C-alpha positions as CSV (number, residue, x, y, z in Angstrom):
1,M,-25.8,37.3,-15.9
2,Q,-26.1,34.1,-18.7
3,S,-29.5,33.9,-20.1
4,S,-31.0,32.0,-17.6
5,G,-34.0,30.7,-19.7
6,L,-36.5,31.7,-18.1
7,P,-39.8,33.1,-19.8
8,L,-41.2,35.2,-17.0
9,V,-39.9,38.8,-16.2
10,E,-41.4,41.2,-14.3
11,T,-40.8,44.9,-14.8
12,P,-41.8,46.2,-10.8
13,D,-41.1,49.6,-9.7
14,V,-40.0,48.4,-6.5
15,L,-38.4,44.8,-5.9
16,I,-39.0,44.2,-2.1
17,V,-36.7,40.2,-0.8
18,G,-38.3,38.9,2.3
19,A,-41.7,39.2,3.2
20,G,-41.4,38.5,7.7
21,V,-42.7,41.9,9.3
22,I,-40.4,44.0,7.8
23,G,-40.9,43.6,4.3
24,T,-44.4,43.1,4.3
25,S,-44.8,46.6,6.3
26,I,-42.2,48.0,3.1
27,A,-45.0,46.4,0.8
28,M,-48.2,47.7,2.5
29,A,-46.7,51.5,3.2
30,L,-46.2,51.4,-0.9
31,S,-49.3,49.8,-1.7
32,H,-51.1,53.1,-1.3
33,L,-48.8,54.4,-3.9
34,D,-49.7,54.6,-7.3
35,V,-46.9,52.3,-8.4
36,D,-45.9,48.4,-9.4
37,V,-44.4,46.5,-6.5
38,A,-43.3,42.8,-6.6
39,V,-42.5,41.0,-3.2
40,V,-40.3,37.7,-3.8
41,E,-39.6,35.5,-0.3
42,R,-37.8,31.7,-0.8
43,R,-40.6,30.4,2.6
44,H,-44.0,29.2,1.0
45,D,-45.7,31.5,3.4
46,V,-44.8,35.4,5.1
47,G,-43.5,35.6,7.8
48,E,-42.3,31.6,8.5
49,E,-39.0,32.5,9.3
50,T,-37.7,35.3,12.6
51,S,-41.5,37.0,12.4
52,R,-42.5,33.4,13.9
53,A,-41.0,33.1,16.2
54,N,-40.7,36.6,19.1
55,S,-42.0,37.7,22.4
56,G,-44.7,39.7,20.6
57,I,-43.6,43.2,22.5
58,A,-44.9,46.2,20.9
59,N,-41.7,48.3,22.7
60,C,-43.0,52.1,23.0
61,G,-39.2,53.3,23.1
62,W,-38.3,53.8,26.7
63,S,-34.8,52.0,26.7
64,L,-33.5,53.1,23.4
65,A,-30.4,55.3,22.3
66,P,-31.8,58.1,22.2
67,G,-31.4,59.6,18.8
68,S,-30.8,56.7,16.9
69,L,-33.1,55.5,14.1
70,E,-34.2,52.3,15.7
71,A,-35.3,55.0,18.7
72,Q,-37.2,57.4,15.9
73,L,-38.5,54.4,14.1
74,V,-39.7,52.2,17.5
75,C,-41.6,55.7,19.5
76,A,-43.0,56.8,15.4
77,S,-44.9,53.0,16.0
78,S,-46.0,52.6,19.4
79,P,-48.6,55.2,19.0
80,R,-49.9,53.6,15.9
81,W,-50.6,50.2,18.0
82,D,-54.6,50.8,18.9
83,D,-55.7,51.9,15.0
84,I,-53.9,49.4,13.0
85,A,-55.0,46.3,14.9
86,S,-58.5,47.2,14.6
87,R,-58.2,47.6,10.8
88,L,-56.4,44.7,10.6
89,G,-57.7,43.1,12.7
90,V,-54.5,41.8,14.8
91,T,-54.8,41.4,18.7
92,F,-52.8,43.8,20.6
93,R,-52.8,44.4,24.1
94,R,-50.8,47.7,26.2
95,V,-50.1,45.9,29.2
96,G,-47.9,47.8,30.0
97,L,-43.6,46.6,31.7
98,T,-41.9,46.9,35.0
99,L,-38.2,46.7,35.5
100,L,-36.6,45.4,38.4
101,A,-33.5,46.0,40.0
102,F,-32.3,43.0,42.6
103,S,-29.9,45.5,44.7
104,E,-29.8,49.2,44.7
105,E,-26.0,48.5,42.8
106,E,-28.6,47.4,39.8
107,A,-31.0,50.4,41.1
108,S,-28.3,53.1,40.9
109,G,-28.6,52.9,36.9
110,I,-32.4,53.2,36.8
111,S,-32.3,57.0,36.7
112,A,-29.8,57.0,33.4
113,L,-32.6,54.6,32.4
114,C,-35.5,57.1,33.3
115,E,-33.6,60.3,31.7
116,R,-33.3,58.1,28.7
117,A,-36.6,57.4,28.3
118,T,-37.4,60.8,28.9
119,E,-35.7,61.7,25.8
120,N,-37.0,59.9,23.9
121,G,-40.4,61.3,24.9
122,V,-42.0,58.0,26.9
123,T,-43.0,58.0,30.6
124,V,-41.9,56.3,33.0
125,R,-41.4,56.6,36.3
126,E,-39.3,54.5,39.3
127,V,-40.8,53.3,41.6
128,R,-40.2,51.1,45.2
129,G,-41.9,49.5,47.8
130,D,-45.8,49.5,47.9
131,E,-45.5,51.6,44.8
132,L,-43.8,48.9,43.3
133,A,-46.3,46.0,44.1
134,E,-49.3,48.0,42.8
135,V,-47.7,47.8,39.7
136,A,-46.0,44.1,39.2
137,P,-48.2,42.4,42.2
138,H,-46.9,39.4,40.3
139,A,-42.7,40.5,40.6
140,S,-40.4,39.2,43.2
141,G,-40.7,40.8,46.5
142,R,-37.0,40.4,46.4
143,A,-36.9,43.5,44.0
144,V,-35.5,47.1,45.7
145,A,-37.0,49.4,43.1
146,G,-38.5,49.2,39.1
147,I,-38.8,51.0,36.3
148,Y,-43.1,51.0,35.4
149,V,-43.1,51.7,31.4
150,P,-47.6,52.0,31.0
151,D,-47.3,51.8,27.8
152,E,-45.8,49.5,26.8
153,G,-47.4,46.9,25.1
154,V,-47.7,42.9,23.1
155,V,-49.0,42.3,19.4
156,D,-49.9,38.9,17.4
157,S,-47.0,39.1,15.8
158,V,-47.9,35.8,14.8
159,R,-50.2,37.5,12.5
160,L,-49.4,40.7,11.7
161,P,-46.8,39.9,8.9
162,V,-50.3,38.2,7.3
163,A,-52.1,41.0,7.9
164,F,-49.6,43.5,6.7
165,A,-49.2,41.2,3.2
166,E,-52.8,40.5,2.5
167,L,-53.9,44.7,2.9
168,A,-51.0,44.8,0.3
169,S,-52.2,42.0,-1.5
170,V,-55.8,43.6,-1.9
171,N,-54.1,46.7,-3.2
172,G,-52.2,45.6,-5.8
173,V,-48.5,44.3,-4.6
174,R,-47.5,40.8,-6.3
175,F,-46.1,38.3,-3.6
176,Y,-44.1,35.8,-5.0
177,L,-43.7,33.0,-2.5
178,G,-41.3,30.1,-2.3
179,E,-39.1,31.7,-4.8
180,S,-35.4,32.6,-3.5
181,V,-33.0,35.2,-5.4
182,V,-30.2,32.9,-7.4
183,S,-28.0,36.2,-8.9
184,A,-28.3,39.9,-10.9
185,S,-27.0,41.5,-12.7
186,L,-25.4,45.5,-12.6
187,G,-24.6,48.0,-14.9
188,N,-23.2,51.6,-14.4
189,G,-23.4,51.3,-10.7
190,Q,-27.5,50.0,-10.7
191,V,-29.3,46.8,-10.0
192,E,-30.6,45.8,-14.4
193,E,-32.3,42.5,-13.4
194,V,-33.1,40.0,-10.4
195,L,-32.9,36.4,-11.3
196,T,-34.5,34.2,-9.2
197,T,-35.4,30.4,-9.0
198,K,-38.5,31.3,-11.0
199,R,-38.4,34.6,-13.3
200,R,-36.2,37.3,-14.2
201,F,-36.9,40.7,-12.4
202,R,-35.9,44.0,-14.4
203,P,-37.2,46.4,-10.9
204,R,-36.1,50.4,-11.2
205,F,-35.6,49.8,-7.2
206,V,-35.0,46.9,-4.8
207,V,-35.3,46.7,-0.8
208,N,-33.4,44.5,1.1
209,A,-36.0,42.9,3.8
210,A,-34.8,39.3,3.5
211,G,-34.0,39.6,7.6
212,L,-31.3,35.7,8.7
213,G,-30.3,36.5,5.1
214,A,-29.7,40.1,3.9
215,D,-25.9,38.6,4.1
216,F,-26.6,36.6,1.1
217,V,-29.1,38.6,-0.6
218,S,-26.9,42.2,-1.4
219,K,-24.3,39.8,-1.8
220,S,-26.0,38.8,-4.5
221,L,-27.2,41.7,-5.6
222,G,-23.8,43.0,-5.9
223,G,-24.6,45.2,-2.6
224,D,-22.5,45.6,0.4
225,E,-20.3,42.6,1.5
226,F,-22.2,42.1,6.0
227,S,-22.9,39.0,7.8
228,I,-25.7,38.5,9.9
229,T,-24.7,36.2,12.9
230,P,-28.2,34.1,14.0
231,R,-28.4,34.6,17.4
232,R,-30.8,32.1,19.0
233,G,-32.9,32.1,22.0
234,Q,-35.2,30.0,23.7
235,W,-38.6,30.0,24.7
236,V,-41.2,28.5,27.3
237,L,-45.1,29.2,26.6
238,L,-47.1,28.8,29.6
239,D,-51.4,28.8,29.0
240,R,-54.1,31.3,29.4
241,E,-54.4,29.2,32.8
242,F,-51.2,30.4,34.1
243,G,-51.6,34.0,32.2
244,K,-54.5,35.3,34.5
245,R,-51.5,35.6,36.7
246,V,-48.8,37.4,34.9
247,P,-50.6,41.1,33.9
248,S,-47.6,42.4,32.5
249,I,-44.2,41.7,31.4
250,L,-41.7,41.6,34.2
251,T,-37.4,42.6,32.7
252,G,-34.5,42.5,34.4
253,M,-31.6,45.6,34.3
254,P,-30.1,45.2,30.6
255,G,-26.8,43.7,29.6
256,K,-24.6,43.0,27.2
257,L,-27.0,40.8,25.2
258,G,-30.2,42.8,26.0
259,H,-32.9,42.9,29.0
260,G,-32.2,38.4,29.4
261,P,-35.1,36.5,30.0
262,M,-38.1,38.0,29.9
263,V,-42.2,37.0,31.6
264,I,-44.4,38.2,28.6
265,P,-47.7,38.0,28.6
266,T,-48.5,37.4,25.5
267,A,-51.6,39.0,22.8
268,H,-53.7,36.4,23.6
269,G,-53.3,35.8,27.2
270,S,-50.8,32.9,27.6
271,V,-47.5,33.8,28.4
272,L,-43.8,33.2,26.9
273,I,-41.0,33.7,29.1
274,G,-37.1,33.7,27.5
275,P,-35.3,34.4,25.8
276,D,-31.5,33.3,26.4
277,A,-28.7,34.4,23.8
278,E,-27.0,32.4,22.3
279,D,-24.7,33.5,18.3
280,L,-24.6,30.4,16.3
281,E,-23.2,30.0,13.0
282,D,-26.3,27.6,11.5
283,K,-29.0,29.6,10.4
284,T,-31.5,26.7,10.3
285,D,-30.4,25.6,13.8
286,R,-33.5,25.7,15.7
287,S,-33.6,23.6,18.3
288,T,-33.6,23.8,22.1
289,T,-31.4,22.3,25.0
290,G,-32.6,20.8,27.7
291,A,-29.9,23.2,29.5
292,G,-31.2,26.5,27.9
293,L,-34.8,25.8,29.2
294,D,-34.2,25.0,32.4
295,D,-32.1,28.3,32.6
296,V,-34.7,30.4,31.2
297,V,-36.5,29.3,33.6
298,D,-34.5,29.9,36.3
299,R,-33.6,33.2,35.1
300,C,-37.1,34.2,35.2
301,R,-38.2,32.8,38.6
302,V,-35.6,35.4,39.8
303,L,-38.3,38.3,38.2
304,M,-41.5,35.9,39.5
305,P,-40.5,33.1,41.8
306,D,-44.1,31.8,41.2
307,I,-43.5,30.5,37.9
308,D,-45.5,27.4,37.5
309,T,-44.0,24.7,34.5
310,K,-46.9,22.6,34.8
311,F,-48.6,25.1,32.9
312,A,-45.8,24.8,29.6
313,I,-47.1,24.0,26.7
314,K,-44.9,24.5,24.2
315,T,-40.8,24.6,24.0
316,F,-39.2,26.2,21.2
317,A,-36.7,28.5,19.8
318,G,-36.5,30.9,17.7
319,L,-33.5,32.8,15.6
320,R,-33.2,36.3,15.1
321,P,-30.5,39.0,12.8
322,H,-27.4,40.0,14.8
323,S,-25.5,42.2,12.9
324,D,-22.1,44.4,13.8
325,K,-24.2,47.1,12.8
326,T,-27.9,47.4,14.1
327,Y,-30.7,49.0,11.5
328,R,-28.6,48.6,8.3
329,V,-30.8,50.9,6.8
330,G,-30.2,53.0,3.2
331,W,-28.9,53.0,0.2
332,S,-26.1,50.7,-1.0
333,E,-23.2,52.0,-1.7
334,T,-21.9,49.6,-4.5
335,A,-25.5,49.2,-5.9
336,G,-27.0,52.4,-6.3
337,N,-30.9,51.4,-6.6
338,L,-30.7,49.0,-3.9
339,L,-32.1,49.8,-0.7
340,Q,-31.2,47.8,2.1
341,A,-33.5,47.3,5.7
342,A,-31.5,44.8,7.5
343,G,-29.6,44.2,10.3
344,I,-32.8,44.5,13.0
345,R,-32.4,42.4,15.2
346,S,-35.0,42.7,18.5
347,T,-36.9,45.5,17.6
348,G,-38.7,44.8,14.1
349,V,-42.2,44.5,15.2
350,S,-41.9,47.1,17.2
351,S,-40.6,50.0,14.5
352,S,-42.5,47.3,11.7
353,L,-45.4,50.4,11.1
354,A,-43.2,53.4,10.5
355,M,-40.3,51.4,9.3
356,G,-42.7,50.9,5.9
357,D,-43.0,54.6,5.8
358,H,-39.4,55.3,6.2
359,I,-38.5,53.0,3.1
360,R,-42.0,54.7,0.9
361,D,-40.4,58.0,1.9
362,L,-36.4,57.1,0.9
363,L,-37.7,55.5,-2.4
364,V,-39.6,58.9,-3.1
365,G,-36.9,60.7,-2.0
366,A,-34.6,59.0,-4.7
367,G,-37.6,59.4,-7.6
368,L,-40.4,56.9,-7.2
369,S,-44.0,58.5,-7.5
370,D,-45.3,59.8,-4.8
371,R,-49.2,60.0,-6.6
372,L,-51.3,58.3,-4.5
373,D,-53.4,55.1,-5.5
374,A,-57.5,57.1,-5.0
375,G,-58.5,53.3,-4.7
376,A,-56.4,51.7,-2.0
377,R,-57.9,50.7,1.1
378,N,-57.1,51.2,4.6
379,D,-58.3,48.4,6.3
380,L,-59.0,44.7,5.7
381,D,-62.4,42.5,5.3
382,Y,-62.0,40.3,8.6
383,T,-64.1,38.2,10.5
384,P,-63.0,38.3,13.9
385,P,-62.9,34.6,15.0
386,L,-64.6,33.6,17.8
387,W,-62.5,34.0,20.8
388,A,-61.5,37.5,20.1
389,D,-65.4,38.7,21.1
390,G,-67.0,35.6,21.7
391,D,-70.3,36.0,19.9
392,Y,-71.7,32.6,20.5
393,A,-75.0,34.4,18.1
394,R,-73.1,35.4,15.6
395,V,-71.1,32.2,14.7
396,A,-74.2,29.7,15.2
397,K,-76.2,31.5,12.6
398,D,-73.7,29.6,10.0
399,P,-73.1,25.8,10.2
400,L,-69.4,26.3,10.0
401,G,-68.8,28.8,12.7
402,R,-70.5,27.0,15.4
403,T,-68.5,23.9,14.0
404,V,-65.7,24.3,16.7
405,V,-62.6,22.4,15.6
406,C,-60.3,23.2,17.9
407,A,-61.5,23.5,21.5
408,C,-58.4,25.4,23.0
409,E,-58.3,28.3,21.2
410,K,-61.8,28.5,20.9
411,V,-61.3,28.3,16.4
412,T,-64.6,26.9,14.1
413,A,-64.2,25.9,11.1
414,A,-66.0,29.2,9.5
415,D,-61.9,30.7,10.5
416,I,-59.7,28.0,9.1
417,H,-62.0,27.8,5.9
418,Q,-61.3,31.6,5.8
419,A,-57.8,31.4,6.4
420,L,-58.0,28.9,3.2
421,R,-59.3,32.0,1.1
422,E,-58.4,35.0,2.8
423,P,-56.0,37.8,-0.5
424,L,-52.9,35.3,0.8
425,P,-54.3,32.0,1.8
426,A,-52.7,29.3,3.7
427,T,-51.4,26.5,2.1
428,S,-49.7,24.7,5.2
429,I,-51.1,23.6,8.7
430,G,-48.6,26.0,9.7
431,G,-49.7,29.0,7.8
432,V,-53.8,28.1,9.1
433,A,-52.0,28.1,12.6
434,R,-50.4,31.3,12.5
435,R,-54.0,33.1,10.9
436,T,-56.1,31.3,13.5
437,H,-54.0,30.1,16.0
438,A,-55.3,26.2,15.7
439,T,-53.1,23.6,17.2
440,W,-51.4,26.2,19.3
441,G,-53.7,26.1,22.0
442,R,-53.0,23.5,25.5
443,C,-53.4,20.3,23.7
444,Q,-50.5,21.7,20.9
445,G,-53.1,20.0,18.3
446,S,-53.7,16.5,19.5
447,A,-57.2,17.0,19.5
448,C,-57.5,19.2,16.6
449,L,-55.0,18.1,13.6
450,S,-57.2,16.0,12.0
451,G,-59.6,18.1,11.9
452,V,-57.4,20.9,11.3
453,S,-55.0,18.9,8.0
454,F,-58.9,17.7,6.7
455,I,-60.1,20.9,5.6
456,T,-56.6,22.4,4.2
457,S,-56.7,19.0,2.0
458,L,-59.5,20.7,-0.2
459,Y,-57.5,23.8,-0.6
460,T,-54.0,21.7,-1.1
461,P,-53.2,18.9,-3.4
462,G,-53.0,15.5,-1.8
463,E,-54.6,13.3,0.9
464,A,-55.0,15.2,4.0
465,W,-51.9,12.8,5.6
466,E,-50.0,14.5,2.9
467,T,-51.2,18.3,4.3
468,P,-48.0,20.2,4.9
469,M,-47.1,21.1,8.0
470,H,-44.9,24.3,6.6
471,E,-42.7,23.9,3.9
472,P,-43.5,21.5,1.3
473,G,-43.0,17.9,1.7
474,S,-42.6,18.7,5.6
475,T,-46.0,16.2,5.9
476,L,-48.2,14.7,8.9
477,G,-46.4,11.6,7.7
478,A,-43.2,12.3,7.8
479,G,-43.9,12.6,11.6
480,V,-43.1,17.0,11.7
481,T,-44.6,17.7,15.4
482,T,-47.0,20.9,15.8
483,G,-45.8,24.6,16.6
484,E,-43.3,26.7,16.2
């Protein structure tokens, strides 16, 4: 590598590339060890890529291939959600799931799925007739049979990587946001130096958790060459009024591209329907199509005929990484100190808690110190927002707390100021939304965007109308719309 001329040189024990839900979970796990850890992320905030637009399902592992690493990590993560959510201030609900079969031919596959779940240690049961109607009263009456999975849950997957990263930051992990990997130099089969757009790193170990960009990062670091294909999924979000009709998740029998569109109550009581699945070439294409969204609605109405799109408040698309090898997790064959955590397509959130521990254990096995940091914390100082606890008496004591900025989501001025002062503070309107859900309610920011942008501008350069929506330059004045 030629001299970069960059004066900043960092020498962490572990350099993590990528700050989505996988990268931040790894950072959180490592933050409890007495080691030096740094994270680089090309986006301006954590959780700004795949993690910002997914189902929010915390899968319990019922449908995964027994014995696979994916199943092991998902099943290990599932029992931990209630505890981690309470410690980090992340909303989680164990709502349950019902798989629906609409013919006896489809129902013939139920026993095999039940056996798979049992092998994974997950409690499920086949349901028919009155029992099916009891566990899924909102499901189509045309279903002839189903599988009921009581332990399936939903989590605020948008705030989750923020919370992981905040705890890691409190425990001393350094985050370098808006900084991309450019290249690396290797010696004796090891990554010796990593060049980013702003500094040089000389790490002992490197972890590639770059999601959609994991193939580029691996190649740049002299690691294995593979391809990540962006798989686009389109979604429709319906508000909480409709959410009262959807007590649990509905899904159909799985096909080649997964379970297909689902009906999903979110952690906050709204409803997601989707996604479809379309493999693309462009890793930035988050556009939606009328035909695609119509197809999502039609397919979800097979599961729940009462879906009413007059309650729709947003449509959007997310991209998830599809690779020829799902869960490409392990040491690189060409760079001995490069640990891959890539190809994690649909269960990144669901496996994230155990994934952080798994990567930590692999690093310790390779020589990283396992000495615990006696001062590391296990929870965050987090004041619940008004929508979470409805404690009007508490917020009334604070002028900012009793000033509701976003009426749809009951977000107060105090909540927004907290998001802008956290260990990893928001630096954009999108960042505030990820931390508070302001602008994400029924009006989609029509009533509150001016207030949110004004408060955010107190902490960011420029006037309120210049406040970035997401990445620097994506301002209100540029006409960028709200939402993901």
